[in-house]
Amino acid sequence: MVVQTILKDAHRQRLREEGGSWLRKKREDAGLTQKQLSEILDLKIYTFISQVELGRGRIPFERYAEWARALKIDEYEFAAKVLSFYEPAIFDIVISGRDQGTTNAL
């Protein structure tokens, strides 16, 4: 049980690091420094961008749209990509199912 938890945590951390690398590339593609992005997002501590890009922090879900606009990315595509790194199980249920045309009535 302990080994399984450690492996799950290591996998989760690897995904966050991959997500951080993806976000760094998108920021650079948008021609923004970490400080400029933090100013656009009205973040009090610009080092938060660094923490997210290193996989040590995560974007609060209620701010996905703001980040997408700041990085000039479609909001749906941004949210889907970030979910794939932060919450892969939810991504698989909600996004992958939607992309494959699977729908369930609520």
PDB file of C-alpha atoms in Angstrom:
ATOM      1  CA  MET A   1       0.000   0.000   0.000  1.00  0.00           C
ATOM      2  CA  VAL A   2       2.792   2.441   0.910  1.00  0.00           C
ATOM      3  CA  VAL A   3       4.706   1.643  -2.296  1.00  0.00           C
ATOM      4  CA  GLN A   4       1.571   2.221  -4.370  1.00  0.00           C
ATOM      5  CA  THR A   5       1.028   5.617  -2.702  1.00  0.00           C
ATOM      6  CA  ILE A   6       4.657   6.604  -3.330  1.00  0.00           C
ATOM      7  CA  LEU A   7       4.372   5.616  -6.992  1.00  0.00           C
ATOM      8  CA  LYS A   8       1.107   7.532  -7.343  1.00  0.00           C
ATOM      9  CA  ASP A   9       2.671  10.622  -5.743  1.00  0.00           C
ATOM     10  CA  ALA A  10       5.738  10.357  -8.003  1.00  0.00           C
ATOM     11  CA  HIS A  11       3.491  10.090 -11.061  1.00  0.00           C
ATOM     12  CA  ARG A  12       1.453  13.095  -9.903  1.00  0.00           C
ATOM     13  CA  GLN A  13       4.637  15.133  -9.392  1.00  0.00           C
ATOM     14  CA  ARG A  14       5.970  14.153 -12.817  1.00  0.00           C
ATOM     15  CA  LEU A  15       2.703  15.304 -14.400  1.00  0.00           C
ATOM     16  CA  ARG A  16       2.897  18.642 -12.564  1.00  0.00           C
ATOM     17  CA  GLU A  17       6.461  19.125 -13.793  1.00  0.00           C
ATOM     18  CA  GLU A  18       5.383  18.342 -17.361  1.00  0.00           C
ATOM     19  CA  GLY A  19       2.520  20.794 -16.955  1.00  0.00           C
ATOM     20  CA  GLY A  20       4.915  23.426 -15.669  1.00  0.00           C
ATOM     21  CA  SER A  21       7.183  22.947 -18.680  1.00  0.00           C
ATOM     22  CA  TRP A  22       4.179  23.274 -20.988  1.00  0.00           C
ATOM     23  CA  LEU A  23       3.102  26.475 -19.231  1.00  0.00           C
ATOM     24  CA  ARG A  24       6.620  27.920 -19.428  1.00  0.00           C
ATOM     25  CA  LYS A  25       6.699  27.270 -23.178  1.00  0.00           C
ATOM     26  CA  LYS A  26       3.288  28.895 -23.621  1.00  0.00           C
ATOM     27  CA  ARG A  27       4.425  31.924 -21.604  1.00  0.00           C
ATOM     28  CA  GLU A  28       7.568  32.214 -23.692  1.00  0.00           C
ATOM     29  CA  ASP A  29       5.527  31.764 -26.899  1.00  0.00           C
ATOM     30  CA  ALA A  30       3.379  34.690 -25.737  1.00  0.00           C
ATOM     31  CA  GLY A  31       6.571  36.758 -25.332  1.00  0.00           C
ATOM     32  CA  LEU A  32       6.085  37.261 -21.607  1.00  0.00           C
ATOM     33  CA  THR A  33       8.492  37.129 -18.703  1.00  0.00           C
ATOM     34  CA  GLN A  34       7.345  35.612 -15.433  1.00  0.00           C
ATOM     35  CA  LYS A  35       7.091  39.091 -13.963  1.00  0.00           C
ATOM     36  CA  GLN A  36       5.015  40.398 -16.890  1.00  0.00           C
ATOM     37  CA  LEU A  37       2.620  37.453 -16.632  1.00  0.00           C
ATOM     38  CA  SER A  38       2.263  37.972 -12.900  1.00  0.00           C
ATOM     39  CA  GLU A  39       1.414  41.634 -13.509  1.00  0.00           C
ATOM     40  CA  ILE A  40      -1.217  40.739 -16.122  1.00  0.00           C
ATOM     41  CA  LEU A  41      -2.714  38.239 -13.676  1.00  0.00           C
ATOM     42  CA  ASP A  42      -2.483  40.733 -10.805  1.00  0.00           C
ATOM     43  CA  LEU A  43      -0.472  38.315  -8.667  1.00  0.00           C
ATOM     44  CA  LYS A  44       1.065  39.846  -5.575  1.00  0.00           C
ATOM     45  CA  ILE A  45       4.033  37.463  -5.625  1.00  0.00           C
ATOM     46  CA  TYR A  46       5.487  36.967  -9.103  1.00  0.00           C
ATOM     47  CA  THR A  47       7.530  33.968  -7.946  1.00  0.00           C
ATOM     48  CA  PHE A  48       4.241  32.029  -7.990  1.00  0.00           C
ATOM     49  CA  ILE A  49       4.736  31.741 -11.767  1.00  0.00           C
ATOM     50  CA  SER A  50       8.112  30.111 -11.150  1.00  0.00           C
ATOM     51  CA  GLN A  51       6.605  27.685  -8.644  1.00  0.00           C
ATOM     52  CA  VAL A  52       3.906  26.642 -11.125  1.00  0.00           C
ATOM     53  CA  GLU A  53       6.436  26.244 -13.940  1.00  0.00           C
ATOM     54  CA  LEU A  54       8.616  24.038 -11.721  1.00  0.00           C
ATOM     55  CA  GLY A  55       5.662  21.836 -10.797  1.00  0.00           C
ATOM     56  CA  ARG A  56       5.678  22.975  -7.176  1.00  0.00           C
ATOM     57  CA  GLY A  57       2.426  24.879  -7.402  1.00  0.00           C
ATOM     58  CA  ARG A  58      -0.727  24.744  -9.431  1.00  0.00           C
ATOM     59  CA  ILE A  59      -3.073  27.223 -10.978  1.00  0.00           C
ATOM     60  CA  PRO A  60      -6.326  27.566  -9.038  1.00  0.00           C
ATOM     61  CA  PHE A  61      -9.118  26.246 -11.265  1.00  0.00           C
ATOM     62  CA  GLU A  62     -11.129  29.456 -10.896  1.00  0.00           C
ATOM     63  CA  ARG A  63      -8.281  31.328 -12.641  1.00  0.00           C
ATOM     64  CA  TYR A  64      -7.867  29.074 -15.696  1.00  0.00           C
ATOM     65  CA  ALA A  65      -9.726  31.512 -17.981  1.00  0.00           C
ATOM     66  CA  GLU A  66      -7.540  34.443 -16.884  1.00  0.00           C
ATOM     67  CA  TRP A  67      -4.373  32.468 -17.517  1.00  0.00           C
ATOM     68  CA  ALA A  68      -5.651  31.328 -20.909  1.00  0.00           C
ATOM     69  CA  ARG A  69      -6.387  34.906 -21.978  1.00  0.00           C
ATOM     70  CA  ALA A  70      -3.021  36.144 -20.678  1.00  0.00           C
ATOM     71  CA  LEU A  71      -1.226  33.418 -22.637  1.00  0.00           C
ATOM     72  CA  LYS A  72      -3.435  33.927 -25.721  1.00  0.00           C
ATOM     73  CA  ILE A  73      -4.753  30.357 -25.651  1.00  0.00           C
ATOM     74  CA  ASP A  74      -8.321  29.185 -26.208  1.00  0.00           C
ATOM     75  CA  GLU A  75      -9.920  28.814 -22.764  1.00  0.00           C
ATOM     76  CA  TYR A  76     -11.303  25.317 -23.433  1.00  0.00           C
ATOM     77  CA  GLU A  77      -7.984  24.061 -24.796  1.00  0.00           C
ATOM     78  CA  PHE A  78      -6.109  25.613 -21.866  1.00  0.00           C
ATOM     79  CA  ALA A  79      -8.430  24.119 -19.251  1.00  0.00           C
ATOM     80  CA  ALA A  80      -8.324  20.704 -20.911  1.00  0.00           C
ATOM     81  CA  LYS A  81      -4.533  20.692 -21.101  1.00  0.00           C
ATOM     82  CA  VAL A  82      -4.070  21.884 -17.513  1.00  0.00           C
ATOM     83  CA  LEU A  83      -6.576  19.293 -16.267  1.00  0.00           C
ATOM     84  CA  SER A  84      -4.619  16.580 -18.073  1.00  0.00           C
ATOM     85  CA  PHE A  85      -1.640  17.478 -15.871  1.00  0.00           C
ATOM     86  CA  TYR A  86      -3.358  18.347 -12.574  1.00  0.00           C
ATOM     87  CA  GLU A  87      -6.351  16.013 -12.553  1.00  0.00           C
ATOM     88  CA  PRO A  88      -5.832  13.238 -15.121  1.00  0.00           C
ATOM     89  CA  ALA A  89      -8.737  11.129 -13.831  1.00  0.00           C
ATOM     90  CA  ILE A  90     -11.181  14.031 -14.284  1.00  0.00           C
ATOM     91  CA  PHE A  91      -9.630  14.782 -17.674  1.00  0.00           C
ATOM     92  CA  ASP A  92     -10.216  11.180 -18.764  1.00  0.00           C
ATOM     93  CA  ILE A  93     -13.862  11.239 -17.698  1.00  0.00           C
ATOM     94  CA  VAL A  94     -14.876  14.720 -18.805  1.00  0.00           C
ATOM     95  CA  ILE A  95     -12.576  15.756 -21.623  1.00  0.00           C
ATOM     96  CA  SER A  96     -11.526  12.491 -23.252  1.00  0.00           C
ATOM     97  CA  GLY A  97     -15.102  11.249 -23.216  1.00  0.00           C
ATOM     98  CA  ARG A  98     -16.307  14.508 -24.769  1.00  0.00           C
ATOM     99  CA  ASP A  99     -13.624  14.418 -27.467  1.00  0.00           C
ATOM    100  CA  GLN A 100     -14.630  10.879 -28.385  1.00  0.00           C
ATOM    101  CA  GLY A 101     -18.261  11.877 -28.721  1.00  0.00           C
ATOM    102  CA  THR A 102     -19.333  10.111 -25.545  1.00  0.00           C
ATOM    103  CA  THR A 103     -22.105  11.917 -23.711  1.00  0.00           C
ATOM    104  CA  ASN A 104     -24.204  10.962 -20.768  1.00  0.00           C
ATOM    105  CA  ALA A 105     -27.499  12.551 -19.851  1.00  0.00           C
ATOM    106  CA  LEU A 106     -27.439  14.167 -16.436  1.00  0.00           C
TER     107      LEU A 106
END
